[in-house]
Tab-separated table of C-alpha atoms and ligand atoms in Angstrom:
chain	number	residue	atom	x	y	z
O	1	MET	CA	-28.705	-11.660	45.311
O	2	ILE	CA	-31.642	-9.110	45.036
O	3	SER	CA	-31.174	-6.126	46.719
O	4	VAL	CA	-33.990	-5.022	49.212
O	5	ARG	CA	-34.041	-1.292	49.525
O	6	SER	CA	-34.883	1.240	52.778
O	7	GLU	CA	-37.679	3.647	52.673
O	8	ARG	CA	-34.437	5.949	52.644
O	9	GLU	CA	-33.173	4.751	48.925
O	10	ILE	CA	-37.154	4.030	47.826
O	11	ASP	CA	-37.436	7.602	48.023
O	12	LEU	CA	-34.318	8.195	46.013
O	13	LEU	CA	-35.566	5.942	43.403
O	14	ARG	CA	-38.892	7.569	43.350
O	15	GLU	CA	-36.750	10.922	43.312
O	16	ALA	CA	-34.945	9.800	39.989
O	17	ASN	CA	-38.011	7.992	38.566
O	18	GLN	CA	-40.238	11.002	38.888
O	19	ILE	CA	-37.548	12.781	36.552
O	20	VAL	CA	-38.318	10.200	34.300
O	21	ALA	CA	-41.662	10.987	34.251
O	22	LYS	CA	-41.655	14.485	33.759
O	23	VAL	CA	-39.481	13.828	30.800
O	24	HIS	CA	-42.392	11.667	29.240
O	25	ASP	CA	-45.038	13.961	29.935
O	26	ALA	CA	-42.779	16.773	27.866
O	27	LEU	CA	-42.196	13.951	25.197
O	28	GLN	CA	-45.865	13.239	24.706
O	29	ALA	CA	-46.914	16.436	24.058
O	30	MET	CA	-44.638	16.550	21.044
O	31	VAL	CA	-45.510	13.411	19.266
O	32	ALA	CA	-47.045	14.275	16.106
O	33	PRO	CA	-46.643	13.369	12.318
O	34	GLY	CA	-43.646	15.469	11.495
O	35	ILE	CA	-41.704	15.905	14.349
O	36	THR	CA	-38.556	13.474	14.432
O	37	THR	CA	-37.144	11.040	16.922
O	38	ALA	CA	-33.966	12.967	17.708
O	39	GLU	CA	-35.960	16.477	18.079
O	40	LEU	CA	-37.619	14.521	20.672
O	41	ASP	CA	-34.500	12.943	21.901
O	42	ALA	CA	-33.041	16.615	22.663
O	43	VAL	CA	-35.613	17.791	24.779
O	44	ALA	CA	-35.355	14.772	26.850
O	45	GLU	CA	-31.750	15.187	27.396
O	46	ASP	CA	-32.322	19.126	28.395
O	47	ILE	CA	-34.663	18.101	31.179
O	48	ILE	CA	-32.556	15.175	32.259
O	49	LEU	CA	-29.520	17.579	32.400
O	50	SER	CA	-31.427	20.336	34.157
O	51	SER	CA	-32.727	18.165	36.822
O	52	ASP	CA	-29.141	17.360	37.826
O	53	ALA	CA	-29.531	14.226	36.356
O	54	LYS	CA	-27.408	12.279	33.835
O	55	PRO	CA	-29.180	10.104	30.944
O	56	ALA	CA	-28.370	6.731	31.858
O	57	PHE	CA	-28.803	5.487	28.021
O	58	LYS	CA	-26.320	7.296	26.389
O	59	GLY	CA	-22.700	5.774	26.420
O	60	TYR	CA	-24.394	2.688	27.875
O	61	HIS	CA	-22.447	-0.219	25.789
O	62	GLY	CA	-21.800	2.918	23.498
O	63	PHE	CA	-25.793	3.659	22.626
O	64	PRO	CA	-25.830	7.353	21.244
O	65	ALA	CA	-28.676	8.717	22.600
O	66	SER	CA	-30.218	9.934	25.894
O	67	THR	CA	-33.793	8.043	25.050
O	68	CYS	CA	-34.544	4.898	22.947
O	69	ILE	CA	-37.171	5.726	20.541
O	70	SER	CA	-38.650	2.832	18.799
O	71	VAL	CA	-41.039	3.083	16.071
O	72	ASP	CA	-43.854	1.147	14.939
O	73	GLU	CA	-42.248	-2.128	13.673
O	74	GLU	CA	-39.235	-1.408	16.073
O	75	ILE	CA	-39.551	-3.094	19.361
O	76	VAL	CA	-36.828	-1.844	21.413
O	77	HIS	CA	-33.587	0.432	21.441
O	78	GLY	CA	-34.340	2.524	18.703
O	79	ILE	CA	-31.412	5.404	18.164
O	80	PRO	CA	-33.208	8.360	17.867
O	81	GLY	CA	-32.321	10.013	14.338
O	82	ASN	CA	-34.342	11.873	11.377
O	83	ARG	CA	-37.265	9.462	11.264
O	84	LYS	CA	-40.112	11.658	11.103
O	85	LEU	CA	-43.107	10.609	12.771
O	86	GLN	CA	-46.467	9.485	10.793
O	87	SER	CA	-49.904	9.592	11.503
O	88	GLY	CA	-50.882	5.918	12.435
O	89	GLU	CA	-47.614	5.107	13.573
O	90	ILE	CA	-46.896	3.829	17.163
O	91	VAL	CA	-43.871	5.422	19.078
O	92	SER	CA	-42.414	3.971	22.266
O	93	ILE	CA	-40.066	5.645	24.065
O	94	ASP	CA	-37.816	4.709	26.927
O	95	VAL	CA	-35.870	6.807	29.266
O	96	GLY	CA	-33.615	5.904	31.889
O	97	VAL	CA	-31.468	8.380	34.459
O	98	ALA	CA	-28.945	8.170	36.921
O	99	TYR	CA	-29.873	11.160	39.939
O	100	ARG	CA	-27.558	10.967	43.205
O	101	GLY	CA	-26.383	7.589	42.625
O	102	TYR	CA	-29.989	5.997	42.146
O	103	TYR	CA	-31.792	5.160	38.566
O	104	GLY	CA	-34.965	5.629	37.224
O	105	ASP	CA	-36.215	3.845	34.131
O	106	ALA	CA	-39.701	3.504	32.431
O	107	ALA	CA	-41.111	3.370	29.232
O	108	VAL	CA	-44.531	3.982	27.275
O	109	SER	CA	-46.172	3.576	23.909
O	110	TRP	CA	-47.826	6.428	22.395
O	111	PRO	CA	-50.279	6.732	19.240
O	112	CYS	CA	-48.797	8.895	16.692
O	113	GLY	CA	-51.723	10.857	15.227
O	114	GLU	CA	-55.150	8.573	14.401
O	115	ILE	CA	-53.878	4.801	14.826
O	116	ASP	CA	-56.093	1.697	13.556
O	117	ALA	CA	-58.178	-0.026	15.658
O	118	GLU	CA	-55.558	-3.474	15.945
O	119	ARG	CA	-52.770	-1.007	17.183
O	120	GLN	CA	-55.176	0.676	19.526
O	121	ALA	CA	-55.832	-2.691	20.915
O	122	LEU	CA	-52.108	-3.629	21.242
O	123	LEU	CA	-51.240	-0.641	23.206
O	124	GLU	CA	-54.327	-1.318	25.382
O	125	ALA	CA	-53.410	-5.253	26.194
O	126	THR	CA	-49.607	-4.160	26.279
O	127	ASP	CA	-50.800	-1.391	29.301
O	128	MET	CA	-52.981	-3.894	30.594
O	129	ALA	CA	-50.198	-6.431	30.881
O	130	LEU	CA	-47.903	-4.231	32.901
O	131	SER	CA	-51.033	-3.110	34.930
O	132	GLU	CA	-51.370	-7.194	35.762
O	133	ALA	CA	-47.751	-7.650	35.928
O	134	ILE	CA	-47.396	-4.761	38.585
O	135	LYS	CA	-50.013	-5.944	40.702
O	136	ALA	CA	-48.124	-9.335	40.988
O	137	ALA	CA	-44.962	-7.659	41.916
O	138	ALA	CA	-46.634	-8.663	45.463
O	139	ALA	CA	-44.230	-9.465	48.184
O	140	GLY	CA	-44.784	-13.328	48.941
O	141	ASN	CA	-45.044	-13.944	45.386
O	142	VAL	CA	-42.819	-15.208	43.270
O	143	LEU	CA	-40.976	-14.079	40.112
O	144	GLN	CA	-42.710	-16.790	37.759
O	145	ASP	CA	-45.878	-14.658	39.041
O	146	ILE	CA	-45.363	-11.426	36.893
O	147	GLY	CA	-44.550	-13.281	33.241
O	148	ARG	CA	-47.680	-15.354	34.155
O	149	ALA	CA	-49.472	-11.998	34.573
O	150	VAL	CA	-48.528	-10.773	31.146
O	151	GLU	CA	-48.923	-13.745	29.396
O	152	LEU	CA	-52.594	-14.083	31.058
O	153	VAL	CA	-53.499	-10.914	29.255
O	154	CYS	CA	-51.290	-11.485	25.875
O	155	LEU	CA	-51.693	-14.874	25.031
O	156	PRO	CA	-55.522	-15.477	24.581
O	157	LYS	CA	-55.312	-12.025	22.047
O	158	GLY	CA	-52.719	-14.426	19.845
O	159	TYR	CA	-49.980	-11.537	20.147
O	160	GLY	CA	-46.202	-12.378	20.426
O	161	ILE	CA	-44.409	-11.714	24.014
O	162	VAL	CA	-41.040	-10.941	23.003
O	163	ARG	CA	-38.460	-13.398	25.340
O	164	ASP	CA	-35.515	-11.903	24.428
O	165	PHE	CA	-35.611	-8.820	26.355
O	166	VAL	CA	-36.548	-8.757	29.739
O	167	GLY	CA	-37.483	-6.791	32.868
O	168	HIS	CA	-34.947	-6.274	35.773
O	169	GLY	CA	-34.237	-5.134	38.701
O	170	ILE	CA	-33.124	-1.493	39.519
O	171	GLY	CA	-31.763	0.187	41.943
O	172	THR	CA	-27.480	2.091	42.224
O	173	ALA	CA	-27.252	0.238	38.697
O	174	MET	CA	-29.550	0.339	36.099
O	175	HIS	CA	-29.539	-3.181	35.723
O	176	GLU	CA	-29.481	-5.427	38.429
O	177	GLU	CA	-30.727	-8.749	39.417
O	178	PRO	CA	-33.391	-10.271	38.986
O	179	GLN	CA	-33.838	-10.855	35.007
O	180	ILE	CA	-37.916	-10.662	34.918
O	181	PRO	CA	-39.287	-12.246	32.007
O	182	ASN	CA	-42.443	-11.590	30.204
O	183	TYR	CA	-43.640	-14.925	29.972
O	184	ASP	CA	-43.702	-17.812	32.482
O	185	ASP	CA	-40.354	-19.513	32.128
O	186	GLY	CA	-41.759	-22.701	34.128
O	187	ARG	CA	-39.656	-21.771	37.166
O	188	LYS	CA	-40.919	-20.138	40.237
O	189	GLY	CA	-38.115	-18.308	40.773
O	190	PRO	CA	-37.211	-16.025	44.080
O	191	ARG	CA	-39.969	-15.237	46.414
O	192	LEU	CA	-40.763	-11.519	46.340
O	193	LYS	CA	-39.862	-9.205	49.523
O	194	ALA	CA	-41.077	-5.966	50.063
O	195	GLY	CA	-38.492	-3.396	49.274
O	196	MET	CA	-37.438	-5.107	45.875
O	197	VAL	CA	-37.352	-2.483	42.977
O	198	PHE	CA	-38.289	-3.663	39.708
O	199	ALA	CA	-38.245	-2.219	36.403
O	200	ILE	CA	-41.009	-4.476	34.405
O	201	GLU	CA	-41.543	-3.650	30.995
O	202	PRO	CA	-43.701	-5.839	28.499
O	203	MET	CA	-42.860	-5.704	24.879
O	204	ILE	CA	-45.914	-7.120	22.961
O	205	ASN	CA	-45.989	-7.594	19.229
O	206	LEU	CA	-48.845	-7.669	17.050
O	207	GLY	CA	-47.475	-10.348	15.072
O	208	THR	CA	-44.526	-13.093	15.892
O	209	GLU	CA	-42.558	-12.694	18.735
O	210	LYS	CA	-39.704	-13.200	16.057
O	211	PHE	CA	-37.519	-10.014	15.745
O	212	ARG	CA	-33.979	-8.910	14.427
O	213	VAL	CA	-31.662	-6.320	15.056
O	214	LEU	CA	-30.572	-3.834	12.173
O	215	GLU	CA	-27.227	-2.914	10.955
O	216	ASP	CA	-26.891	-0.283	13.464
O	217	ASP	CA	-26.260	-3.371	15.904
O	218	TRP	CA	-29.131	-1.755	18.182
O	219	THR	CA	-32.549	-1.595	16.544
O	220	ALA	CA	-34.804	-4.720	17.173
O	221	VAL	CA	-37.435	-4.745	14.658
O	222	THR	CA	-40.546	-7.503	14.228
O	223	LEU	CA	-39.476	-10.135	11.567
O	224	ASP	CA	-42.951	-9.980	10.491
O	225	GLY	CA	-43.061	-5.899	9.838
O	226	LYS	CA	-45.965	-5.880	11.959
O	227	PRO	CA	-46.111	-3.413	15.227
O	228	SER	CA	-44.885	-3.454	18.655
O	229	ALA	CA	-45.602	-1.867	22.003
O	230	HIS	CA	-43.399	-1.006	25.404
O	231	PHE	CA	-44.884	-0.099	28.786
O	232	GLU	CA	-42.444	0.160	31.673
O	233	HIS	CA	-42.783	1.288	35.226
O	234	SER	CA	-40.380	1.208	38.399
O	235	VAL	CA	-42.158	-0.462	40.622
O	236	VAL	CA	-41.195	-1.068	44.818
O	237	VAL	CA	-42.504	-4.655	45.663
O	238	ARG	CA	-45.036	-4.195	48.671
O	239	GLU	CA	-47.544	-6.042	50.827
O	240	GLY	CA	-50.714	-6.528	48.268
O	241	GLY	CA	-48.935	-5.333	44.803
O	242	GLY	CA	-46.159	-3.235	43.522
O	243	GLU	CA	-45.785	0.593	43.795
O	244	ILE	CA	-45.339	2.499	40.954
O	245	LEU	CA	-42.245	5.185	41.217
O	246	SER	CA	-42.273	6.072	37.788
O	247	GLY	CA	-45.826	7.306	37.351
O	248	SER	CA	-46.943	10.445	35.815
O	249	LYS	CA	-49.360	12.899	37.282
O	250	VAL	CA	-50.501	13.705	33.748
O	251	HIS	CA	-50.725	10.134	32.610
O	252	SER	CA	-51.685	6.932	34.069
O	253	TRP	CA	-50.180	3.738	32.237
O	254	GLY	CA	-49.608	0.552	33.962
O	255	GLN	CA	-52.545	1.746	35.944
O	256	ARG	CA	-55.510	0.090	33.962
O	257	LYS	CA	-58.220	-1.351	35.599
O	258	ALA	CA	-59.571	-4.792	34.228
O	259	SER	CA	-62.577	-4.447	32.283
B	301	MG	MG1	-35.804	-1.065	32.015
């Protein structure tokens, strides 16, 4: 059963997601060689708590931090710690909050210092994949259209589309139905209705889609050690396409126009 949210609920989801956007803006300004991922996480937690929200990831199945920060070959679920960022790396930051009973969730990958051309292209393609997937989150489409939109951008470039982690419905819980694969799983899936709210989150690898999980039981890293990117927005299904709830006023990820 996929929830259809009232405009009042969508307003609350937007408020929750705007706290997430505020965190991303603050962390982007701090991403630089030498900073540790734990330092970024501490700032995120401060902002979330001072916004009268709770960090949704902290304690989730025992996750120990307020954000997931995944560096370069790390795909998702990186635990903030004493890893120092280096110039040339991709830094993927995922933030979730609970606010007045509603959840916000968004992720973005930033370049640290100067990155090479293949990493830059990966960031642009993953952002474009999110943008196209958001357009596909239109009332009357089917769920399959979202995964197909990601594939259309990423498969021609030979990138690995991560299959074992997927997007999800979001509302009064962080993870609600449906699961939203970033590929065409061969099933149309449910028809999309205006007012459904989804966290859409392509995770795209420069090389193989295969991954392994580190001994910390959380961090997913690419099997070939090549970099990965992750962009996510919480989006409400509307006529004509998705409306982004987690959009930043400073940064416009997920809103890339096809060139
Ligand atoms: Mg998510």
